[in-house]
Tab-separated table of C-alpha atoms in Angstrom:
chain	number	residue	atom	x	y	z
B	1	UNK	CA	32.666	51.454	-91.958
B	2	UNK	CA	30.781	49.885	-94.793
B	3	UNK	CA	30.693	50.776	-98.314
B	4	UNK	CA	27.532	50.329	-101.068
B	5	UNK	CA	27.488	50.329	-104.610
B	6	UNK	CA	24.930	50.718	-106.941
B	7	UNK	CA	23.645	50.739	-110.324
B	8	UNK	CA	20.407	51.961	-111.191
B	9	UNK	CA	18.675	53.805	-114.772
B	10	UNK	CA	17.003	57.363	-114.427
B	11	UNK	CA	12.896	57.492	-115.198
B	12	UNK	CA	14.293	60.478	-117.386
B	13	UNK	CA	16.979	62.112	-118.763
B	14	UNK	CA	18.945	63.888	-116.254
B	15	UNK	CA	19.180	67.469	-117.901
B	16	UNK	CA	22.810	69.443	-116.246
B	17	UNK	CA	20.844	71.332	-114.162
B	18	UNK	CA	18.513	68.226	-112.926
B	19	UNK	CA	22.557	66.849	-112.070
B	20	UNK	CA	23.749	70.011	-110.087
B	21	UNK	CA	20.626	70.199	-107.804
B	22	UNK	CA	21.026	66.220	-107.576
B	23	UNK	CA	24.762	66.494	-106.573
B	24	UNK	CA	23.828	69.384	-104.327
B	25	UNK	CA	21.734	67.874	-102.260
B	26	UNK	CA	23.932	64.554	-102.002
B	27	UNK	CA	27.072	66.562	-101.190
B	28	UNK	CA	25.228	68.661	-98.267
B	29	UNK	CA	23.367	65.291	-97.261
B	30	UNK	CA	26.709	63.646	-96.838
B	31	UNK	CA	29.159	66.101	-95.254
B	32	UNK	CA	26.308	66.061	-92.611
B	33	UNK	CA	25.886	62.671	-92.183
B	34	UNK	CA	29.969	61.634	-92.797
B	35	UNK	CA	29.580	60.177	-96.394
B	36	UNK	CA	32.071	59.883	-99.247
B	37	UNK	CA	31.904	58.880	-102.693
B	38	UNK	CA	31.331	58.803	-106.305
B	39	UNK	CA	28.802	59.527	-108.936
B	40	UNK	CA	28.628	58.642	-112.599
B	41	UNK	CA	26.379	59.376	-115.199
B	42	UNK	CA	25.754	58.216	-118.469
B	43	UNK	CA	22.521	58.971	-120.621
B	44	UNK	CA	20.309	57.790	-118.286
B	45	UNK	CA	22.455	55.274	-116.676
B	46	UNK	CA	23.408	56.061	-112.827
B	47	UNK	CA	25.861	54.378	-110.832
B	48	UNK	CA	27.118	55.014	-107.307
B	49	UNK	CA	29.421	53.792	-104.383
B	50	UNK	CA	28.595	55.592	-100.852
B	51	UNK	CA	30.936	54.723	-97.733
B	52	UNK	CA	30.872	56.067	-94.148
B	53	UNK	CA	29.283	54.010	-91.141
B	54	UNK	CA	27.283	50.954	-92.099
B	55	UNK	CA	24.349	52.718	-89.460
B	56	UNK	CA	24.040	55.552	-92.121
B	57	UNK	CA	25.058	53.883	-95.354
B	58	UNK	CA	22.507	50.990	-95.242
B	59	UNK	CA	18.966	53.321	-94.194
B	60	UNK	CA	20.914	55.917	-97.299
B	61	UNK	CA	20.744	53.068	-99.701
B	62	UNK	CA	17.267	52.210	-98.689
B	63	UNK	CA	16.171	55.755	-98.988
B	64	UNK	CA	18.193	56.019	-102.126
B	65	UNK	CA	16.705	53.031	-103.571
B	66	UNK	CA	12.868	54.571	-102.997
B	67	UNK	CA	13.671	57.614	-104.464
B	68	UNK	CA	11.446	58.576	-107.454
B	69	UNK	CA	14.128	59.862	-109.900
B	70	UNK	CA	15.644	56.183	-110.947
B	71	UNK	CA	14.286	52.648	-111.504
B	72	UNK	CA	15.640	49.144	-111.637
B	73	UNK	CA	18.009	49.959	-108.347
B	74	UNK	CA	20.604	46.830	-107.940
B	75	UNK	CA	22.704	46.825	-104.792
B	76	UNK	CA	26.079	45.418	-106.311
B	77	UNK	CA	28.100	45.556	-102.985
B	78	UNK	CA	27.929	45.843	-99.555
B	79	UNK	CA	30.685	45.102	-97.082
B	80	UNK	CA	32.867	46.557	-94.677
B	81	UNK	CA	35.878	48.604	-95.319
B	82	UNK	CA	38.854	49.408	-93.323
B	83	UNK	CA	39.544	52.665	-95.119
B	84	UNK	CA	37.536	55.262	-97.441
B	85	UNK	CA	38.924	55.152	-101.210
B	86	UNK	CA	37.286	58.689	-101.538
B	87	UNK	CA	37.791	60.650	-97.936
B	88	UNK	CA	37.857	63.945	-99.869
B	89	UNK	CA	34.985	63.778	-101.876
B	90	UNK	CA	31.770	64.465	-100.581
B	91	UNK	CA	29.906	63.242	-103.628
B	92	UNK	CA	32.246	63.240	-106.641
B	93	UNK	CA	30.724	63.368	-109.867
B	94	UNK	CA	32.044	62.331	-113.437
B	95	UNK	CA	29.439	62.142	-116.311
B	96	UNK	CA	31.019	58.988	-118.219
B	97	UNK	CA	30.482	57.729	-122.180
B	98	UNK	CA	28.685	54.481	-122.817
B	99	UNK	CA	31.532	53.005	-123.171
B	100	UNK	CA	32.809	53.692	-120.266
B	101	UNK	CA	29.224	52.747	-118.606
B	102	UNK	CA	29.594	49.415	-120.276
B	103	UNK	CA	33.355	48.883	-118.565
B	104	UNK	CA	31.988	50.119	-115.175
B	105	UNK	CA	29.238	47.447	-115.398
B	106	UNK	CA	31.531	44.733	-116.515
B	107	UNK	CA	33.792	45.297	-113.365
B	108	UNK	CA	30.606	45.574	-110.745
B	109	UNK	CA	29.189	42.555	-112.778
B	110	UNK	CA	32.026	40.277	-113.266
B	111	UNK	CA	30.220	37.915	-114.413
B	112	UNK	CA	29.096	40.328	-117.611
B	113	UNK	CA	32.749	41.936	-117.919
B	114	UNK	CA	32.780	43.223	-121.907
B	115	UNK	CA	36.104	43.530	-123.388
B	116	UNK	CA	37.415	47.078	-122.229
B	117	UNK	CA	36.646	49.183	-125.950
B	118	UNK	CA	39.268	50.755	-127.842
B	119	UNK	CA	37.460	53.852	-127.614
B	120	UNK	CA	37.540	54.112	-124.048
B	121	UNK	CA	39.060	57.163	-123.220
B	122	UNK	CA	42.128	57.600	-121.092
B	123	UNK	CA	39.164	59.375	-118.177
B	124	UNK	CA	37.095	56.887	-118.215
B	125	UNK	CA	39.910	53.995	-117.804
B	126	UNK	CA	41.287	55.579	-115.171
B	127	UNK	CA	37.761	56.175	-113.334
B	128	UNK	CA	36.502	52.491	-113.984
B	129	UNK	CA	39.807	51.394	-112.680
B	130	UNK	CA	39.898	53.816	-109.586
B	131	UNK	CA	36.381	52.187	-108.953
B	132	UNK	CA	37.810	48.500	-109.180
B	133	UNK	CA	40.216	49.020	-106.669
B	134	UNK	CA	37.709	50.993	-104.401
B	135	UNK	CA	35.193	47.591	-104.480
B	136	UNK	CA	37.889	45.086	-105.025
B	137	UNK	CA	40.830	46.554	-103.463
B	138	UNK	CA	44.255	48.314	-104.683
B	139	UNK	CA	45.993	45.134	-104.922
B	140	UNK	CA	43.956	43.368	-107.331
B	141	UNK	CA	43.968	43.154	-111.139
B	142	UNK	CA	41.207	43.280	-113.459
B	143	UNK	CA	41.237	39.715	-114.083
B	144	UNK	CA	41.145	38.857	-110.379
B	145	UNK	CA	37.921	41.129	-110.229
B	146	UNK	CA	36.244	39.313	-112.973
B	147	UNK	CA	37.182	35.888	-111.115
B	148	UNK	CA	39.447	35.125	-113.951
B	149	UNK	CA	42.284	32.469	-112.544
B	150	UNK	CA	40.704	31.946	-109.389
């Protein structure tokens, strides 16, 4: 098993109905195809992390990537996993602020890691950091993530 994750901007604002036929289709995609993960959203701003076999993950990304509805795709991970952080969730889906966008960016680009906002809410801490242990793994600290010590 193999996980992706992704960061990519709509060509448009995603309206809530534009989001539940989106998440629609990914969750019945997935649950035939094996797939887990998690969606966020933020005005315009997508991000995603699919896992399941690297045979379907990798031509998914690719056919995610080509897909119409987003631009500026970046692949921010790719590598094997021993266990799914999300085996429940067929395509989770959390619409996120811009703060919390900014936080999730910071910890798939360590290298461009803002200072977590005060006004981050309690959701969106939790999410980014249930995200960070998904890519990084459960044992490791923000810091370690952003290569900070190493």
């Amino acid at each position: 098993m193999n996980h992706i994750a992704y960061m990519s901007r709509a060509v448009r604002p995603l309206s809530d109905q534009d989001l539940q036929e989106l998440l629609a289709q990914c969750r019945r995609d997935n649950e035939r195809n094996n797939v887990t993960g998690i969606l966020f959203y933020s005005h315009g701003n997508i991000a995603q992390l699919i896992e399941g076999d690297s045979e379907v993950t990798r031509p998914l990304f690719e056919k995610i990537a080509l897909d119409g509805r987003h631009s500026n795709v970046v692949k921010l991970t790719d590598k094997p996993i021993t266990a799914r952080s999300f085996p429940d969730w067929s395509m989770a889906f959390h619409p996120i602020n811009p703060e919390g966008f900014g936080a999730l960016t910071g910890f798939f680009l360590p290298h461009k890691m803002p200072a977590t906002p005060d006004t981050l809410s309690i959701a969106d801490a939790l999410l980014v950091d249930l995200v960070r242990q998904a890519v990084f793994g459960a044992n490791t600290t923000a810091a370690e993530s952003a290569g900070v010590g190493s």
